XYZ file of N, CA and C in Angstrom:
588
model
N -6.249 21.119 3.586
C -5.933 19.717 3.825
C -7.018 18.798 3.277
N -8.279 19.540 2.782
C -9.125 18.523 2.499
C -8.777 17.925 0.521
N -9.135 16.879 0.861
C -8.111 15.896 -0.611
C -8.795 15.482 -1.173
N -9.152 15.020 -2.728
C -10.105 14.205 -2.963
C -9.551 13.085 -3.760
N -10.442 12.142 -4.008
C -9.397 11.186 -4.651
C -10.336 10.584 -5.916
N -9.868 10.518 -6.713
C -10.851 9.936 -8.018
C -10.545 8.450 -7.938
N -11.605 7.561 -9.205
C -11.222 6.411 -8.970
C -10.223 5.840 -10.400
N -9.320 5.033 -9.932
C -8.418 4.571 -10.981
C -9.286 4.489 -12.494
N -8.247 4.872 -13.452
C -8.855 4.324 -14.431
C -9.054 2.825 -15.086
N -8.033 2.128 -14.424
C -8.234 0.620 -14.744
C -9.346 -0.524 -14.398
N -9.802 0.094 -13.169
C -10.811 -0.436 -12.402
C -11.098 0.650 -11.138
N -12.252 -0.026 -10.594
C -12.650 0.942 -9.807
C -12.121 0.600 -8.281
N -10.873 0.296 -7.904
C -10.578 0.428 -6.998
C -9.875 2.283 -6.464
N -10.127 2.660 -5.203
C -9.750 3.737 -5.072
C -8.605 3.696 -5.004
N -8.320 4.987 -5.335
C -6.646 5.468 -5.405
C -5.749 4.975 -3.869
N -6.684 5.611 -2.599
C -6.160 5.753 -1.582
C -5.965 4.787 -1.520
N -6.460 3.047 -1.574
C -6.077 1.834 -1.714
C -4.911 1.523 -2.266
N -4.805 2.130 -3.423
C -3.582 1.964 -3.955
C -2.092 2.508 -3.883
N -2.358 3.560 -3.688
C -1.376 5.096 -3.370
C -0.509 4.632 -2.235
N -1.042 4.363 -1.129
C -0.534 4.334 0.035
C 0.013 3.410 0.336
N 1.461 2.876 0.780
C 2.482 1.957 0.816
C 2.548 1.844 2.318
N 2.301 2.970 2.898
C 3.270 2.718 4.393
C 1.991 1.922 5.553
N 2.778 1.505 6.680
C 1.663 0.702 7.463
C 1.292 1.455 8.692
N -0.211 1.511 8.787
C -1.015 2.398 9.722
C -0.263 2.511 11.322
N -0.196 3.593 11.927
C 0.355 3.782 13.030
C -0.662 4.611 13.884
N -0.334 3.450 15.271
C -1.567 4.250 16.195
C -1.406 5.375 17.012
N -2.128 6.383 16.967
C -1.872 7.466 17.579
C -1.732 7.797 18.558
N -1.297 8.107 19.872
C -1.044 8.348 20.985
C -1.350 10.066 21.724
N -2.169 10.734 20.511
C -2.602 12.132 20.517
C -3.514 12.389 19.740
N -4.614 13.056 20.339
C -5.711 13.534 19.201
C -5.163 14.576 18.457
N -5.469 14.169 16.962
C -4.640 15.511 16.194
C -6.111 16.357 16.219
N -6.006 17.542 15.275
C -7.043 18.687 15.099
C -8.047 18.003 13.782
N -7.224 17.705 13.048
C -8.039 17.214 11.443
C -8.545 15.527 11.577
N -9.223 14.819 11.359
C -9.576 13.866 11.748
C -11.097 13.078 10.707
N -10.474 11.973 10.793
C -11.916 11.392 10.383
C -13.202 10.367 11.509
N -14.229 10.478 11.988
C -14.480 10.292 13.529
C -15.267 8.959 12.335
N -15.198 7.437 12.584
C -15.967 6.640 11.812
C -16.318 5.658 12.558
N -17.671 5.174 12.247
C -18.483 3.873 13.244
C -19.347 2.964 11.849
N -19.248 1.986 12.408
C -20.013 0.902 11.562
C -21.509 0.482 12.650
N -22.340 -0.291 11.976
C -23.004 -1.133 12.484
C -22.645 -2.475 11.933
N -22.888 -3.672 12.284
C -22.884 -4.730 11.646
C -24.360 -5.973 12.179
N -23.906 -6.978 11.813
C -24.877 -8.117 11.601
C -24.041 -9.275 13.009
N -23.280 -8.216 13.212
C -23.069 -9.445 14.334
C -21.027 -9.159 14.718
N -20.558 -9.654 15.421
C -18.917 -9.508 16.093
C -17.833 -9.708 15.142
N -17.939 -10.976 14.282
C -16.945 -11.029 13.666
C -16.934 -10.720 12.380
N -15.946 -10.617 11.876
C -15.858 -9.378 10.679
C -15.263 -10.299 9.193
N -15.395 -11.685 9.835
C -14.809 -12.334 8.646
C -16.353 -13.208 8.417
N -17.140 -13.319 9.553
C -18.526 -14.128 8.876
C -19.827 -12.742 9.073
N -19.649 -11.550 9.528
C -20.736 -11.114 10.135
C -20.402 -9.641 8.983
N -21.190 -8.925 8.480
C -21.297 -7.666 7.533
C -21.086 -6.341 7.884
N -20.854 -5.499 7.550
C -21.495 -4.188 7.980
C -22.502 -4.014 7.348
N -23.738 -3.308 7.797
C -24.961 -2.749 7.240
C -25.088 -1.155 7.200
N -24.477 -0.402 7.795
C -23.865 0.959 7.988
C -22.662 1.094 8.058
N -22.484 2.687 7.484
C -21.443 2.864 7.280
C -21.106 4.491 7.828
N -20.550 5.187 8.413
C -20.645 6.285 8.868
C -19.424 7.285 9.221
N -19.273 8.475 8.549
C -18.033 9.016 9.112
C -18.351 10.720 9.077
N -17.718 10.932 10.139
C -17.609 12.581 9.844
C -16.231 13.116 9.638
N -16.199 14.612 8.858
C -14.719 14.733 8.357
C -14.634 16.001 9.650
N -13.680 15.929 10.013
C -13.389 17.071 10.891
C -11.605 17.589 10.467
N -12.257 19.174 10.650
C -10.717 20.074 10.398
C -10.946 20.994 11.162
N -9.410 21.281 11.516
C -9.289 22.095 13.013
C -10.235 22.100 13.807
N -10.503 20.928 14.607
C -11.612 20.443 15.503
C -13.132 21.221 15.360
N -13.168 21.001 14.142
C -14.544 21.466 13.595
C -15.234 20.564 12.210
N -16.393 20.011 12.329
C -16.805 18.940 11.438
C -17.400 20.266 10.535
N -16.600 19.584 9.180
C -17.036 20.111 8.002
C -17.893 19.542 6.993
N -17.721 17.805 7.005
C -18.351 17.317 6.093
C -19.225 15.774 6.635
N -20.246 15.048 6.471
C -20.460 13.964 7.206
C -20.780 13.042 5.797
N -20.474 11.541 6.465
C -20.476 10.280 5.327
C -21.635 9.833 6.059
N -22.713 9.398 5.471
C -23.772 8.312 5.584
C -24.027 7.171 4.649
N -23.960 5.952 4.583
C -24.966 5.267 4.150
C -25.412 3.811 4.354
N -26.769 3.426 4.359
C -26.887 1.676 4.898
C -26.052 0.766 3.245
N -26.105 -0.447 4.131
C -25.019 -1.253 2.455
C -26.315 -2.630 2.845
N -26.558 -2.542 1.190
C -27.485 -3.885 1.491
C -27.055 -4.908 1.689
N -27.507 -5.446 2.482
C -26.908 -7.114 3.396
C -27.606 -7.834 2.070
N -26.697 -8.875 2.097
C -26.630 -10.429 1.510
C -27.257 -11.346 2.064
N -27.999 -10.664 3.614
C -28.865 -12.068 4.528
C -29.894 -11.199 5.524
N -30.327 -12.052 5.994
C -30.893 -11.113 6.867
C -30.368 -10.707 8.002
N -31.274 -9.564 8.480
C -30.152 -9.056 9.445
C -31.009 -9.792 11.151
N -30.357 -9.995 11.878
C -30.487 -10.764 13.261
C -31.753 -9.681 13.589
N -32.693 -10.253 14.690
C -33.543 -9.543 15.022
C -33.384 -8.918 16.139
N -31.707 -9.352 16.994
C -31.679 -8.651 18.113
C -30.656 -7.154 17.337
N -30.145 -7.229 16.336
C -29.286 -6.243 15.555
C -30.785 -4.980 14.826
N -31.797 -5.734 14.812
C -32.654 -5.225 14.457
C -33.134 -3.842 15.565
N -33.029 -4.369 16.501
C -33.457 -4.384 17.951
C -32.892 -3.067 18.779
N -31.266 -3.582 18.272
C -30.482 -2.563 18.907
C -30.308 -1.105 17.818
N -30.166 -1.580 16.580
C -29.970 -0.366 15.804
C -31.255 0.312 15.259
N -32.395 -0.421 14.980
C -33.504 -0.095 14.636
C -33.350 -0.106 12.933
N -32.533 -0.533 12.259
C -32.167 -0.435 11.142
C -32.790 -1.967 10.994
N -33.983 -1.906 9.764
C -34.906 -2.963 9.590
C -34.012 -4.073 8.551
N -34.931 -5.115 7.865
C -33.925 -5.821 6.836
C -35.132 -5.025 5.398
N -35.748 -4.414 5.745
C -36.567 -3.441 4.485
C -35.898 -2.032 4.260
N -35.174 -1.408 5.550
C -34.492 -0.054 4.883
C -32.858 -0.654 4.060
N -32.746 -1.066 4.728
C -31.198 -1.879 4.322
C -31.121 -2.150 2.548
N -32.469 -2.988 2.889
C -32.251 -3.284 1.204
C -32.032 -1.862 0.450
N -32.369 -1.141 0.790
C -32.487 0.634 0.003
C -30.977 1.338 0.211
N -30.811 0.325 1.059
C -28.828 0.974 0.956
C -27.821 0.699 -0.365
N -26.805 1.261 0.000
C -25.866 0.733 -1.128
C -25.511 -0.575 -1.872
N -24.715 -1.022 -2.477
C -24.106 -2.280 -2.656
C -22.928 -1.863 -2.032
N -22.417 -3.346 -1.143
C -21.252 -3.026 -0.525
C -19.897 -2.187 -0.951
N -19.645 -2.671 -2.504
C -18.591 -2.332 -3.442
C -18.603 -0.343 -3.745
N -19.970 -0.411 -4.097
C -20.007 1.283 -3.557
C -19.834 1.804 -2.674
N -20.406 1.300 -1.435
C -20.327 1.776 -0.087
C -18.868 2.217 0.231
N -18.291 1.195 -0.120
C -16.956 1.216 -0.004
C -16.049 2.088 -0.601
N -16.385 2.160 -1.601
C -15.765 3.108 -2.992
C -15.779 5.256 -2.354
N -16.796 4.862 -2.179
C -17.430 6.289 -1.904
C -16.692 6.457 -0.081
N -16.920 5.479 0.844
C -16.176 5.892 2.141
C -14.601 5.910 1.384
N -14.162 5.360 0.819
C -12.937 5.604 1.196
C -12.153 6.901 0.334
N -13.076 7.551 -0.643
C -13.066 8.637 -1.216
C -13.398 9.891 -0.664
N -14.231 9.516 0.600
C -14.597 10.361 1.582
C -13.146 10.446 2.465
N -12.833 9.451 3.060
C -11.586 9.561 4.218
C -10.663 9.726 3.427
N -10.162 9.696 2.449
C -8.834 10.360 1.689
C -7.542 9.718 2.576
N -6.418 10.619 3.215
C -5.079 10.269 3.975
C -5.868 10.691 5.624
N -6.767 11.181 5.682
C -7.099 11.895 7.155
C -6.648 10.519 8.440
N -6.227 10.550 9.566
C -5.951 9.694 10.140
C -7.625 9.288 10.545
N -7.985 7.939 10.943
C -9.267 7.360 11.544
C -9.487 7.520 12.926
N -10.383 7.684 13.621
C -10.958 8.069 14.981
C -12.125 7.354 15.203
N -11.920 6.588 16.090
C -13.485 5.706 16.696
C -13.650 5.284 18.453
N -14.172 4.914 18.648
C -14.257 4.464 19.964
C -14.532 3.202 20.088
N -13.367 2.557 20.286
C -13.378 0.822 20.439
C -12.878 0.779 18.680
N -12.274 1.428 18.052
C -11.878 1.469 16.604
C -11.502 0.319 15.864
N -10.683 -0.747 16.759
C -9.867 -1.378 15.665
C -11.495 -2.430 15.446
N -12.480 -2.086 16.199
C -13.646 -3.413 16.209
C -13.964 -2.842 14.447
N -14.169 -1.505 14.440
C -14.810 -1.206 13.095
C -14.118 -1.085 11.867
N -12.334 -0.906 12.435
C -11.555 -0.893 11.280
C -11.250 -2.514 11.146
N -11.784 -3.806 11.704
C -11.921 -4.703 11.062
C -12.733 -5.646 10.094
N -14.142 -4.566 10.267
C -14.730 -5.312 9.477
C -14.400 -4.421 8.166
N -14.116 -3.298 7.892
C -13.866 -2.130 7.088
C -13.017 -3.028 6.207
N -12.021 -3.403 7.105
C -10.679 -3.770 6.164
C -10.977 -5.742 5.504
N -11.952 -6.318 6.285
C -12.226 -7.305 5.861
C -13.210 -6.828 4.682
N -14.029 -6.240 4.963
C -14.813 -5.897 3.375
C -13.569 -4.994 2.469
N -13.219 -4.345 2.412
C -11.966 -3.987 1.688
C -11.029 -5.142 1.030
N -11.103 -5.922 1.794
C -9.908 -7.121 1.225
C -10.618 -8.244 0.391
N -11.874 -7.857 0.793
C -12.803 -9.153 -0.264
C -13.167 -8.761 -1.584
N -13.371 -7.282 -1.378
C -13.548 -6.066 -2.570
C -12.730 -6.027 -2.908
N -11.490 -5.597 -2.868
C -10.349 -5.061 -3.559
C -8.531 -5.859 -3.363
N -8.751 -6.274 -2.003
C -7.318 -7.160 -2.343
C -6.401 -6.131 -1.713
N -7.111 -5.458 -0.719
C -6.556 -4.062 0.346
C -6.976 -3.815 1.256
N -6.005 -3.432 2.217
C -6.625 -2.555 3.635
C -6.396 -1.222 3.367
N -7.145 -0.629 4.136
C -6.568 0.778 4.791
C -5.162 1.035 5.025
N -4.605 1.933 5.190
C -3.538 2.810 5.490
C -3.321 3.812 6.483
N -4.080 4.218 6.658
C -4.439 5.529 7.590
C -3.994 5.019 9.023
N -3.294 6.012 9.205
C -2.833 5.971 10.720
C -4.623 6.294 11.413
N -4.196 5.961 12.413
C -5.944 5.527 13.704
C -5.823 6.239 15.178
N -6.721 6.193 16.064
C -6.648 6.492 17.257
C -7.979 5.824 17.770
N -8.057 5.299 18.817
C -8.529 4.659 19.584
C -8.844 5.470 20.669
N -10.098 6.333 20.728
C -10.694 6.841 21.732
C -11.267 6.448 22.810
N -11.437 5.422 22.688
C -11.282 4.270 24.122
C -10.341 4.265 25.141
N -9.488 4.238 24.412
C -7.521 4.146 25.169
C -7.515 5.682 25.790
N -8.074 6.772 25.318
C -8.240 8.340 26.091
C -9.516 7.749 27.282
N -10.044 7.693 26.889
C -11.305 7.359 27.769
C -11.219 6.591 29.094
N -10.476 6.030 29.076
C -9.975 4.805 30.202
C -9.268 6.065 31.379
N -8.432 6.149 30.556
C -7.475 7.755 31.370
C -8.065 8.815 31.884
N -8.899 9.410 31.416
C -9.419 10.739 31.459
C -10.699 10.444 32.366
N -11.710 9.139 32.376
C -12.798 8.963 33.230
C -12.742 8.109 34.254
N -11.692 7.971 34.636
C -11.749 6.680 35.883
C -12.420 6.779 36.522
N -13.642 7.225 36.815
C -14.309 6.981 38.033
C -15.407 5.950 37.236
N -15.593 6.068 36.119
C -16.599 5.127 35.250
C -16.260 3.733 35.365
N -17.235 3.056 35.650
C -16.654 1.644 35.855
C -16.909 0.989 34.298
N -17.551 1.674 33.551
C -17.988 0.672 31.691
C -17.313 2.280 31.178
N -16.773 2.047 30.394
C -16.089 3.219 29.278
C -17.105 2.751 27.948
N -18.439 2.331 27.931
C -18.819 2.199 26.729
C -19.484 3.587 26.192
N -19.067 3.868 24.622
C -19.892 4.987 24.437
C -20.894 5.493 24.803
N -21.816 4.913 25.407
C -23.022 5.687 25.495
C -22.948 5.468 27.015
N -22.376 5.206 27.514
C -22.266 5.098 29.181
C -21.340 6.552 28.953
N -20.120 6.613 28.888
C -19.445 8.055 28.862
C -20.503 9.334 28.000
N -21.185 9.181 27.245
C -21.866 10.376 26.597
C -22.971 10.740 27.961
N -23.415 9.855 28.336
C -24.211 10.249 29.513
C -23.805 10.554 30.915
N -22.545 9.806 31.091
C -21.871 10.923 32.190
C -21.655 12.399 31.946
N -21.220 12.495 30.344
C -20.907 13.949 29.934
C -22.244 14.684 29.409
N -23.756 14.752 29.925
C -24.530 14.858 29.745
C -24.775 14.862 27.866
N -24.362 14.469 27.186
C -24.458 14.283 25.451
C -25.749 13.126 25.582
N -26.639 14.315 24.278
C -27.612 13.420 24.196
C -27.582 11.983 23.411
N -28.394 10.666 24.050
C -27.639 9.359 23.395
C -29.064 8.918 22.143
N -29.816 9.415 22.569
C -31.022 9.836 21.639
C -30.509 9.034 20.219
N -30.760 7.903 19.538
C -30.577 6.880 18.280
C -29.058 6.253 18.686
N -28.819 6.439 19.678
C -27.490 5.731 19.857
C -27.550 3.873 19.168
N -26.235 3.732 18.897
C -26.274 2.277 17.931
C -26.743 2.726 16.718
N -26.824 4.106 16.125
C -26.847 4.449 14.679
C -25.620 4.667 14.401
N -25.146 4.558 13.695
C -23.324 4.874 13.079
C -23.028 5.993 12.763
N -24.507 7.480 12.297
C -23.950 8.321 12.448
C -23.735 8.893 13.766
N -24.839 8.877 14.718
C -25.197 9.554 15.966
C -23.999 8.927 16.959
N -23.425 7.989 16.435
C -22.339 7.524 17.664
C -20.754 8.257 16.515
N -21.087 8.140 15.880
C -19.947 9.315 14.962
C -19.841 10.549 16.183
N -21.334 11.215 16.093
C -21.646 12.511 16.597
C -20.786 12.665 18.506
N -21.522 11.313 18.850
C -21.524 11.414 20.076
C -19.922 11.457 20.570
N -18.934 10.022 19.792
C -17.372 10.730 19.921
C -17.178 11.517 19.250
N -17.242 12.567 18.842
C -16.646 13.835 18.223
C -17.246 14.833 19.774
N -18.439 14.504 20.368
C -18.495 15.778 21.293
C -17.787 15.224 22.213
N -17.120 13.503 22.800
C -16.389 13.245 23.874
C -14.971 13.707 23.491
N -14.394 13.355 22.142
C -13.309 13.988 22.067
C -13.476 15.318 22.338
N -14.058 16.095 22.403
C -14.081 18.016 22.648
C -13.901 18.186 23.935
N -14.637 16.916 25.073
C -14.358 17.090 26.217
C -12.796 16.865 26.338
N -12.380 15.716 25.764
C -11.177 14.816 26.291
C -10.149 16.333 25.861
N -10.094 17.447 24.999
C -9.359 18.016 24.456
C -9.105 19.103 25.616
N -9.905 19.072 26.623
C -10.096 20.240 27.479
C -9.260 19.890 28.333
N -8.385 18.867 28.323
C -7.301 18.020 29.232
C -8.044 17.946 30.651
């Protein structure tokens, strides 16, 4: 099942951008194959505020085979309380990608795999707002919202925030607010949530 996708020859928009006609549908079941993805950003909204990370792991038959990393250099500086929380400086950043790559390369990474996040549609909006400024496209990929399991499965938790549930489920939160390590951290809550 794992796919790869080259980039058009006309321009460098990815295929999967292009290929895919039908409109994303939310999942109501964790499948086995999966893409687990988290952003950081510069701030809430996704039409004035950036991503500065970018992060995904590929998982098949509930086993991670492959992981996406990389920072995307910001256009501004980054807030000092964003500084604060992610530890991601405005000096490593600059050493990240350009957004247009960043982009190029995640979405060559996620191929058709459906998307997996916790609190998801927050990160599949800035995704798809940088996508649409880049290329004149969203995503496709059907999604799941591991939040919406989380609510169900932990009621006794009064905050369902990631790192509040990783520490009920003793998972270490150790760089939490990094985009890969909170990748990491829902991929081990989904393993719990799978144990019904």
């Amino acid at each position: 099942m794992q796919l790869s996708f080259n980039l058009d020859t006309k321009d460098d928009t990815p295929i999967i951008l292009l290929n895919q006609t039908k409109k994303p549908v939310e999942l109501k079941e964790i499948p086995d194959s999966y893409i687990v993805t988290d952003v950081e950003t510069t701030g809430l909204n996704p039409y004035h505020d950036i991503i500065i990370e970018l992060c995904a792991l590929k998982i098949i038959e509930n086993k991670i085979v492959d992981e996406f990393s990389t920072l995307i250099k910001p256009d501004r500086i980054i807030p000092d309380f964003i500084v604060n929380l992610t530890g991601i400086t405005n000096e490593e950043a600059l050493n990240g990608k350009t957004k247009r790559k960043a982009l190029i390369d995640y979405c060559n990474f996620l191929g058709t795999f459906p998307i997996v996040g916790h609190n998801v549609k927050f990160d599949l909006s800035f995704i798809n707002s940088a996508l649409e400024k880049e290329f004149g496209q969203k995503l496709k990929n059907d999604f799941l919202d591991t939040l919406f399991f989380a609510r169900k499965k932990y009621t006794n938790l009064t905050s369902h925030k990631l790192v509040n549930i990783a520490k009920f489920l003793n998972i270490d939160t150790k760089n939490a607010h990094r985009a890969l390590k909170d990748c990491k951290m829902t991929f081990e809550i989904i393993q719990d949530m799978k144990k019904g």
